[in-house]
CSV table of C-alpha atoms in Angstrom, one decimal:
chain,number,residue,atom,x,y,z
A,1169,UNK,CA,-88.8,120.4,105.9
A,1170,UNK,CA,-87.7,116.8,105.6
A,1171,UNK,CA,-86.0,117.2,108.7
A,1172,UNK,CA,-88.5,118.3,110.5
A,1173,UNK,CA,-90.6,115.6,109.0
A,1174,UNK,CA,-88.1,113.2,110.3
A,1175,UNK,CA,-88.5,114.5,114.3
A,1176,UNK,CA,-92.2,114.7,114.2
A,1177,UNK,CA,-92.4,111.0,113.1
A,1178,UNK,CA,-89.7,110.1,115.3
A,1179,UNK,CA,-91.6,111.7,118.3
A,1180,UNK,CA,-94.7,109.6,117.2
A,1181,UNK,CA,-93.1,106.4,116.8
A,1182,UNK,CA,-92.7,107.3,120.4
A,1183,UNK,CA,-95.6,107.0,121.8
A,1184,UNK,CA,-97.3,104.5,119.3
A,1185,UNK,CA,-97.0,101.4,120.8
A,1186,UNK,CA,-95.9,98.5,118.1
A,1187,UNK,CA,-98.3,96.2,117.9
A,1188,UNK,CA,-98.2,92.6,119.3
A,1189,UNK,CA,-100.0,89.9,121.3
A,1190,UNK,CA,-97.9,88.3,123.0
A,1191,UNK,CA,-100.5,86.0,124.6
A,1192,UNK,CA,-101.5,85.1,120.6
A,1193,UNK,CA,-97.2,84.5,119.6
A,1194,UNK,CA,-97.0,82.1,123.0
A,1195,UNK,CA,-99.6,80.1,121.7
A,1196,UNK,CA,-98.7,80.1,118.4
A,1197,UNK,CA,-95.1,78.8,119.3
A,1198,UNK,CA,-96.7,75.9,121.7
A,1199,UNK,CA,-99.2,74.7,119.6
A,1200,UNK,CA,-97.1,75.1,116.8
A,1201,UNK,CA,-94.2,72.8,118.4
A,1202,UNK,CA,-96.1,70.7,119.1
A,1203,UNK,CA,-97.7,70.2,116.0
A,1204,UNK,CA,-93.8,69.8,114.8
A,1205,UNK,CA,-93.2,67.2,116.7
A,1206,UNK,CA,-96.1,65.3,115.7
A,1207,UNK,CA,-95.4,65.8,112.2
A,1208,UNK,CA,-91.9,64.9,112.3
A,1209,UNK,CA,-93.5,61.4,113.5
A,1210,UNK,CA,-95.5,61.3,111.3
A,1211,UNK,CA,-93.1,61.7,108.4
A,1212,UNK,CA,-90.8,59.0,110.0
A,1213,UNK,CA,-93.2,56.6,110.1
A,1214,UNK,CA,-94.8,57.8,106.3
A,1215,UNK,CA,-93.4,57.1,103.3
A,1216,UNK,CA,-93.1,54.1,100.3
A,1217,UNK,CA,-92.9,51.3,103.0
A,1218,UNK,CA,-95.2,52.8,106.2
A,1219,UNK,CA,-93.9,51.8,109.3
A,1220,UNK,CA,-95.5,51.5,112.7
A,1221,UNK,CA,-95.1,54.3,115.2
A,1222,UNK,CA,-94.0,51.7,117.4
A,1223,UNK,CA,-91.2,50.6,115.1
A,1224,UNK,CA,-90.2,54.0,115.0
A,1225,UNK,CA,-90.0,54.0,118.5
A,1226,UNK,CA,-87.8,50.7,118.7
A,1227,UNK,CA,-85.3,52.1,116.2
A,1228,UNK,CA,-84.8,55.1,118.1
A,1229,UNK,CA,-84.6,53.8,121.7
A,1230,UNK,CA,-83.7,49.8,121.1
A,1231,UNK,CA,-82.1,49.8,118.0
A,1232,UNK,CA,-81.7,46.7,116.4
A,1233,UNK,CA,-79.2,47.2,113.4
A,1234,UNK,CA,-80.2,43.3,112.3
A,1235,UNK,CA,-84.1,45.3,111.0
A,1236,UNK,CA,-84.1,47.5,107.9
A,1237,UNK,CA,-87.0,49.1,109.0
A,1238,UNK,CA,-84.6,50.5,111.9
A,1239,UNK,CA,-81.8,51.1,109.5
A,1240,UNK,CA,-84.8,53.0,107.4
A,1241,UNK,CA,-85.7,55.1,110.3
A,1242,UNK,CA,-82.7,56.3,111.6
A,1243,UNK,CA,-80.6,56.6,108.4
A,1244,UNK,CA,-82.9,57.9,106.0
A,1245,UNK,CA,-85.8,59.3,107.6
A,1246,UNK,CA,-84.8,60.9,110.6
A,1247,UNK,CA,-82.3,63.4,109.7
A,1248,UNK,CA,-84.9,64.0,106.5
A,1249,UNK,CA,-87.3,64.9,108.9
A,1250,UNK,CA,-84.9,67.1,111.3
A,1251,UNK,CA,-83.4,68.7,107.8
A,1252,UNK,CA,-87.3,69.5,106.4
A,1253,UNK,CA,-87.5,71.3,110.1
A,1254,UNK,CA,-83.8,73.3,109.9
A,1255,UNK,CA,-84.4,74.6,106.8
A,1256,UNK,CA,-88.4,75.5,106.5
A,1257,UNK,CA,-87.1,77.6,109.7
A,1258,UNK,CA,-84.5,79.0,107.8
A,1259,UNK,CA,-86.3,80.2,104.6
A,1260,UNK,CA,-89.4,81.5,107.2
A,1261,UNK,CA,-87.1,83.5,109.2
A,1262,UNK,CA,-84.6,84.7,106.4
A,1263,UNK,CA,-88.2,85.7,104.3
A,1264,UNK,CA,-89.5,87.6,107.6
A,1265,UNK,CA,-86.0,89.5,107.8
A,1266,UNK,CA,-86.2,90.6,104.4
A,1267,UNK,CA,-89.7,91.9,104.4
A,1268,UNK,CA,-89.0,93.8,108.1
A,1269,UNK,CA,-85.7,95.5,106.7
A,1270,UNK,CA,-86.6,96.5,103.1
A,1271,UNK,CA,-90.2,97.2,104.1
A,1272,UNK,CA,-91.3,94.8,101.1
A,1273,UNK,CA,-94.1,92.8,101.8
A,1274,UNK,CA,-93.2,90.3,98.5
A,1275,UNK,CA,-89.5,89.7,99.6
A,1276,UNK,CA,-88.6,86.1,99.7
A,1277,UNK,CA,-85.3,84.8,98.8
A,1278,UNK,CA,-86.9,82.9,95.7
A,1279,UNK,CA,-88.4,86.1,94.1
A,1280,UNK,CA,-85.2,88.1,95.3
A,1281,UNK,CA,-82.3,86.3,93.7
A,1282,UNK,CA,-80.6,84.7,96.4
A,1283,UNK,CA,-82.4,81.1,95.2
A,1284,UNK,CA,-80.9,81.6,91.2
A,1285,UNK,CA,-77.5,82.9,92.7
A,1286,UNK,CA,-77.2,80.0,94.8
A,1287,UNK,CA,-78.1,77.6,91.9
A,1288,UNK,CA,-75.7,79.2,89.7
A,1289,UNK,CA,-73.0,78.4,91.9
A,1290,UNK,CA,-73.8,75.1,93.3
A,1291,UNK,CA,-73.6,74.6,88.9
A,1292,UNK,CA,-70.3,76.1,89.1
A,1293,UNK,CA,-69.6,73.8,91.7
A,1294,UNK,CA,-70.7,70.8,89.9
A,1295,UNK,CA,-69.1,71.2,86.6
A,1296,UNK,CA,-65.6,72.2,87.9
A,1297,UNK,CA,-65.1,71.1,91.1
A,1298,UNK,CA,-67.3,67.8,91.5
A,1299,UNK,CA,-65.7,66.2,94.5
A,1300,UNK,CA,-66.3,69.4,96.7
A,1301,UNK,CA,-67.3,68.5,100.1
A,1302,UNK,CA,-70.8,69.7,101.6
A,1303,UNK,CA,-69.4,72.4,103.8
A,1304,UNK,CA,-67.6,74.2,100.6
A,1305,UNK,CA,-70.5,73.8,99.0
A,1306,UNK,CA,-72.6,75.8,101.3
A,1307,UNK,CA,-70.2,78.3,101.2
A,1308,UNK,CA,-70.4,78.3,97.2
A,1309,UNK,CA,-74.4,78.8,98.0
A,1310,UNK,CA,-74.0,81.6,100.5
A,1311,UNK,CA,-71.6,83.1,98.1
A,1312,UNK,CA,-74.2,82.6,95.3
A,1313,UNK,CA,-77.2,83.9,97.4
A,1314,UNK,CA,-74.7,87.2,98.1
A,1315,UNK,CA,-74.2,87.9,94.5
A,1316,UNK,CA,-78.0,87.7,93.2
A,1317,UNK,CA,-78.6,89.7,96.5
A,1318,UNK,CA,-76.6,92.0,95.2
A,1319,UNK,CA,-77.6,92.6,91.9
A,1320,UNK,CA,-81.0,92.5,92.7
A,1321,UNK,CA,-80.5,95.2,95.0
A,1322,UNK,CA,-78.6,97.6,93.0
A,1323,UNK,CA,-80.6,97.0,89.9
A,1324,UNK,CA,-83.4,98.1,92.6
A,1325,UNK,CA,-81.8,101.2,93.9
A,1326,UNK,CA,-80.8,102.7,90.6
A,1327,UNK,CA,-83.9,104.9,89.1
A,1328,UNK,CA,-83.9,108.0,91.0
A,1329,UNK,CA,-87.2,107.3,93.0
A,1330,UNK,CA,-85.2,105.0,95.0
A,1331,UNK,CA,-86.1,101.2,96.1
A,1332,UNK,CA,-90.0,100.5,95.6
A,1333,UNK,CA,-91.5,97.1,96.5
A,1334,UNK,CA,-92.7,96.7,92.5
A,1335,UNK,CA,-88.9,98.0,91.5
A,1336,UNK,CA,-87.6,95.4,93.7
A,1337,UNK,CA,-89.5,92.7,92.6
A,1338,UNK,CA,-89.3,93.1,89.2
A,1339,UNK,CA,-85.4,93.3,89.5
A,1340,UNK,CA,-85.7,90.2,91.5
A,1341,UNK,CA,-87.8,88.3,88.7
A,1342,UNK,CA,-85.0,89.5,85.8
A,1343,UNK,CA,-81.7,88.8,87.6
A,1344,UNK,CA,-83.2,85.6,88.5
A,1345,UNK,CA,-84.1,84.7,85.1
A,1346,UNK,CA,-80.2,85.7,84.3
A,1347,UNK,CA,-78.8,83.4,86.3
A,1348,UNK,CA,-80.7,80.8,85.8
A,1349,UNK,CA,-80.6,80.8,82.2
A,1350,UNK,CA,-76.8,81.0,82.4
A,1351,UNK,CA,-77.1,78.1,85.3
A,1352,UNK,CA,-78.6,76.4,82.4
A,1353,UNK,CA,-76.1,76.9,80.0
A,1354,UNK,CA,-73.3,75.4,82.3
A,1355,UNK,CA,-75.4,72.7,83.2
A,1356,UNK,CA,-75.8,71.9,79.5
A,1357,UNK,CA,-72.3,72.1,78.8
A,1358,UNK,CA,-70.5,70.4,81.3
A,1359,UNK,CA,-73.6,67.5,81.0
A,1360,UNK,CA,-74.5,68.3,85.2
A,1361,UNK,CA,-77.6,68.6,84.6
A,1362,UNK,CA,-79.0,66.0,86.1
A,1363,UNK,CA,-77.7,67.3,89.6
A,1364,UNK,CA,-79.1,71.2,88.9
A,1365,UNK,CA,-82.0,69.6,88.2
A,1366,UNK,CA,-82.6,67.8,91.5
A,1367,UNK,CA,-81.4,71.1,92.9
A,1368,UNK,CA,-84.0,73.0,91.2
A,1369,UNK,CA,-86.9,70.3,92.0
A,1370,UNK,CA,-86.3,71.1,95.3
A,1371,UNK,CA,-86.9,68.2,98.9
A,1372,UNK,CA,-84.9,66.9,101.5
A,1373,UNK,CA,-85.1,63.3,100.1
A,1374,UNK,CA,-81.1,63.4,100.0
A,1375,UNK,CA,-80.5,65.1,103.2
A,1376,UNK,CA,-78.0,63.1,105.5
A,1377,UNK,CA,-76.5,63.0,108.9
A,1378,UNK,CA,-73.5,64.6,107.5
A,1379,UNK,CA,-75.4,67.4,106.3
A,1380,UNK,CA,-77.4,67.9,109.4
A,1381,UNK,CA,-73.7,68.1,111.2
A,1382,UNK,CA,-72.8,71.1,109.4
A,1383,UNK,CA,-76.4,72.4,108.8
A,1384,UNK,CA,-77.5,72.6,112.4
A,1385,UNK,CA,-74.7,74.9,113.7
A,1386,UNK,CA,-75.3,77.6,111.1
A,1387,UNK,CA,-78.6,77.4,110.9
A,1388,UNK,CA,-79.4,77.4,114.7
A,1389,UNK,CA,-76.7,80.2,115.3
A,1390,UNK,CA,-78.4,82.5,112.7
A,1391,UNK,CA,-82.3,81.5,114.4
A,1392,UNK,CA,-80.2,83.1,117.2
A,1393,UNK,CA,-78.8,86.3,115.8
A,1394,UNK,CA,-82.5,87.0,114.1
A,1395,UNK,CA,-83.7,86.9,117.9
A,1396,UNK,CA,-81.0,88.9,118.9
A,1397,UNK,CA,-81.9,91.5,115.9
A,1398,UNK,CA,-85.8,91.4,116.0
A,1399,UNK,CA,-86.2,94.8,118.3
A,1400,UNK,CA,-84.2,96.6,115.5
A,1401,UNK,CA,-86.4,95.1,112.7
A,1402,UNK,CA,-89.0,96.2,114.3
A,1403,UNK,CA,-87.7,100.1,114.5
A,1404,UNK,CA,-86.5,99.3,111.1
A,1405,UNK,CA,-89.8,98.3,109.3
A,1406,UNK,CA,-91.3,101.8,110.5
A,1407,UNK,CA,-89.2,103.5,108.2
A,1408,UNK,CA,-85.8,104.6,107.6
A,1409,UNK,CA,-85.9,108.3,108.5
A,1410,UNK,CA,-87.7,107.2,111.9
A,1411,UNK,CA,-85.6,104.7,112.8
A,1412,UNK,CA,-82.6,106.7,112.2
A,1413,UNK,CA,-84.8,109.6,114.4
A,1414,UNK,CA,-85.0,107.1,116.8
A,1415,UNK,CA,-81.0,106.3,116.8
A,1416,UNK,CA,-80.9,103.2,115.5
A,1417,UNK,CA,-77.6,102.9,113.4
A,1418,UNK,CA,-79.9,101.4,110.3
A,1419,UNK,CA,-76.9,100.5,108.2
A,1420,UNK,CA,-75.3,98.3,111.0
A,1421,UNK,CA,-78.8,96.9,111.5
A,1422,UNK,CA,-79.3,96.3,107.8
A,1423,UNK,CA,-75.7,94.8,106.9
A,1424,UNK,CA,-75.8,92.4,110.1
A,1425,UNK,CA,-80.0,91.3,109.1
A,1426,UNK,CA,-78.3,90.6,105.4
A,1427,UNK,CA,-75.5,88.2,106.5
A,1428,UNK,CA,-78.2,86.7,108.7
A,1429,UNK,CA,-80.3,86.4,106.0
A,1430,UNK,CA,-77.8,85.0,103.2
A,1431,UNK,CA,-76.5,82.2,105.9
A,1432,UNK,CA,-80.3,81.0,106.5
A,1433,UNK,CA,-81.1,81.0,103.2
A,1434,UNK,CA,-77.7,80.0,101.9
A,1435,UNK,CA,-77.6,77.0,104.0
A,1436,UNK,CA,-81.2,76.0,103.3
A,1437,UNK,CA,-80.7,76.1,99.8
A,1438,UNK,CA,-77.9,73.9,100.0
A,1439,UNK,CA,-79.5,71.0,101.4
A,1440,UNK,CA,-83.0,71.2,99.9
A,1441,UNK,CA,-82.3,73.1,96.8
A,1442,UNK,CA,-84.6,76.1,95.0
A,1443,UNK,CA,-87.6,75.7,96.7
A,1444,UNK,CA,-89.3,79.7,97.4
A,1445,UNK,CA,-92.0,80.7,98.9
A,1446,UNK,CA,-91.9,79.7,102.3
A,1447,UNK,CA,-90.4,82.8,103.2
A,1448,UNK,CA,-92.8,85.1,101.5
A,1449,UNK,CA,-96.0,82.9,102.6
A,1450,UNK,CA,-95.3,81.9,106.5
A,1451,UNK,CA,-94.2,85.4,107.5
A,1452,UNK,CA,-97.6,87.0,106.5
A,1453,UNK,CA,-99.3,83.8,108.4
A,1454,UNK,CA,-97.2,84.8,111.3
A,1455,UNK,CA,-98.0,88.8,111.3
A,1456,UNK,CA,-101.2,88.3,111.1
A,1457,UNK,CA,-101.8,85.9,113.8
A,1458,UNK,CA,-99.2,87.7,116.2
A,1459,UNK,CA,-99.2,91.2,115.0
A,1460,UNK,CA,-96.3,93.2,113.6
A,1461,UNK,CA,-93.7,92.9,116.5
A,1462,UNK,CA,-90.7,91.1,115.2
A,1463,UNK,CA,-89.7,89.8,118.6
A,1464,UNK,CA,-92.9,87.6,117.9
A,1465,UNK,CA,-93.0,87.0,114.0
A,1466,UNK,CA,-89.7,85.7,113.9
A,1467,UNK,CA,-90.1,83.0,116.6
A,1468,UNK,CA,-93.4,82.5,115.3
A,1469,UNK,CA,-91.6,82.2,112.1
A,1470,UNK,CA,-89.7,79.8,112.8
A,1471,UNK,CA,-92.3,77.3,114.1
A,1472,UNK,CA,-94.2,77.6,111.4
A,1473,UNK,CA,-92.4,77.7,108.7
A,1474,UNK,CA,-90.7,74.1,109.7
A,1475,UNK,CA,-94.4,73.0,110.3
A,1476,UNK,CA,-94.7,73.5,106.9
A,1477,UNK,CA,-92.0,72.4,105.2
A,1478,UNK,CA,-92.2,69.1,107.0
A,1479,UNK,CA,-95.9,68.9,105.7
A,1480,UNK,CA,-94.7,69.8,102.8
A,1481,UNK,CA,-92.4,66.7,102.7
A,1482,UNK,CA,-95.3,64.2,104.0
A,1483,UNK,CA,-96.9,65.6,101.1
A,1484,UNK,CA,-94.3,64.6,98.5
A,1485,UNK,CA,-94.3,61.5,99.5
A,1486,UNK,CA,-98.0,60.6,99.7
A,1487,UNK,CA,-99.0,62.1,96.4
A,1488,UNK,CA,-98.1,59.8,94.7
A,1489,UNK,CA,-96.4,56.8,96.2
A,1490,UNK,CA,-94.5,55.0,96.2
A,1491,UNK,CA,-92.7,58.1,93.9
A,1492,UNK,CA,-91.9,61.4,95.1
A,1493,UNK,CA,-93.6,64.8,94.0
A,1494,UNK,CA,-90.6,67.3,94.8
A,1495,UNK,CA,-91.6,69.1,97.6
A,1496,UNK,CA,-90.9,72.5,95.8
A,1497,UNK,CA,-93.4,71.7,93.1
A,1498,UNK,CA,-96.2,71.1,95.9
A,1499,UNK,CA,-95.0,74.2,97.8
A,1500,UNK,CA,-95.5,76.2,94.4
A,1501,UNK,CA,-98.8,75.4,94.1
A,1502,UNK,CA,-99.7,77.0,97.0
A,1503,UNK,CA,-97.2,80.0,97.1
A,1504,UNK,CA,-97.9,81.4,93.7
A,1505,UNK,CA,-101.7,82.0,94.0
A,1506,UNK,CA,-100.6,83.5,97.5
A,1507,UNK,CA,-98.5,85.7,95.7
A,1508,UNK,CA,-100.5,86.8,93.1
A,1509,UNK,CA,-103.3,87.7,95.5
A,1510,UNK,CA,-100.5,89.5,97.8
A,1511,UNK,CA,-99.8,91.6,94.7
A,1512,UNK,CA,-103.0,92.4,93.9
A,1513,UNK,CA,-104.0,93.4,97.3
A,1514,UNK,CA,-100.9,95.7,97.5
A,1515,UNK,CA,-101.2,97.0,94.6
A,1516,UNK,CA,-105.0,98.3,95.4
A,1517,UNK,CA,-103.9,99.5,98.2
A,1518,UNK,CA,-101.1,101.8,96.7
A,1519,UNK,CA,-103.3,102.8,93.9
């Protein structure tokens, strides 16, 4: 029966056509880059001493090193605005992953684990190996991100009903209490918590040229290999069985979309800190103006989700100037009504 089941939505998936608008996506990405651009000016020239987009211009193309205001633009507010725009990518697209291959419309790596894994380590990292470069401590976040991954997923998959949405979530919500607590606990031993706590605000006020050295490569190579990957999503967010019907190999698909996922969110993490919600919020923003294709959501993705996280940063800084609101504070404000009212919608419609 189930195997019959399996062929005769195979055969459909067949001849339903996956939605998209293609027209809408190329729009989307256009308007939306150059609505990035803009905003990255914008967030060079804003900030505690404003500067004139004409200054900005100077220390970019005539740079005087004798000007602070040019030593301000291109040292500190520059690579802040290229890291807001690496890794609001990378949480978009990583989000829009998870919720294509697990079918879960509240995955995010914030309510998933991957965030308190991360933070977790990076506390390991603080208390007992201090002087650890950036690029070993990305691969202590990626590391982290794989463990609460992990756990969340098993927890998940263990009641005999399988891997719900709810389930998922729920397991999410207690292994990342876990680990933060014991994150906690480290951080109060070993007296680091000063740095966990900047980690768990969450902005890219420290974010240096160093870090956008080592960030870009990873960050951009993943972007890629999510491209590269979005046809399968696609076959892969209509359901196991159908996808399989279809001969997708779903566990190659699945265990190449994870690694993808932990590097983008991994390497986000590491620069910004625990900041979630971007990827739950900006992939539902995307399907819904492009439709459910993957070839476009995760492009789309993309676009927007560094649109937003560079807002996002404009937005620490203006709140309250000439101090900073972290970023992940403002981002919350907006992501957990979204999520409760994603939750409540989903859950009328499974009842």
């Amino acid at each position: 029966m189930n195997a019959s089941h399996t062929r005769h939505d195979a055969a459909n998936a067949r001849q339903m056509p996956v939605k998209g608008r293609p027209l809408a996506a190329i729009l989307i990405i256009t308007g939306g880059l150059v609505a990035l651009v803009l905003a990255m000016a914008a967030a060079v020239a804003i900030g505690a001493a404003d500067i004139r987009l004409s200054t900005v211009w100077d220390a970019l193309f005539r740079f005087d090193p004798e000007l602070s205001s040019h030593h301000v633009v291109r040292d500190l507010r520059v690579p802040r605005a290229l890291g807001s725009a690496l890794v609001g990518a990378g949480f978009a697209v990583a989000g829009a992953m998870m919720q294509g291959m697990t079918r879960n419309p509240l995955a995010d790596s914030g309510l998933l684990g991957l965030n308190a894994g991360s933070g977790l380590m990076l506390a390991v990292c603080f208390a007992f190996f201090p002087q650890t470069p950036y690029i070993l401590m990305m691969v202590y976040s990626f590391l982290g991100a794989a463990l609460g991954a992990g756990l969340v997923f098993g927890i998940g998959s263990m009641a005999r009903s399988g891997m719900t949405p709810v389930r998922l979530t729920l397991a999410g919500a207690a292994v990342s209490a876990l680990l933060t607590a014991v994150s906690e606990g480290i951080a109060l031993m070993f007296r680091v918590g000063q740095d966990l706590a900047f980690w768990y605000a969450g902005g890219a006020a420290g974010i240096t040229w160093q870090q956008i050295s080592v960030l870009w490569p990873w960050i951009g190579a993943s972007l890629i290999a999510a491209l590269l990957l979005s046809r399968s999503i696609t076959v892969l967010s209509l359901g196991e069985d159908v996808a399989a019907g279809l001969g997708l190999r779903t566990g190659w698909v699945k265990t190449a979309g994870m690694i993808v996922v932990l590097v983008l969110a991994g390497a986000s993490m590491s620069a910004v800190g625990s900041i979630a919600f971007i990827g739950l919020m900006v992939p539902h923003v995307a399907r819904f103006l492009v439709g459910v294709d993957y070839r476009w959501i995760i492009p789309s993705s993309a676009v927007l989700g560094s649109l937003f996280m560079v807002l996002a940063d404009i937005g620490a800084r203006s709140v309250n100037p000439p101090y900073e609101t972290p970023a992940g504070a403002l981002i919350s404000l907006v992501g957990a009504p979204f999520f409760l009212w994603l939750a409540r919608r989903k859950g009328r419609q499974s009842g």
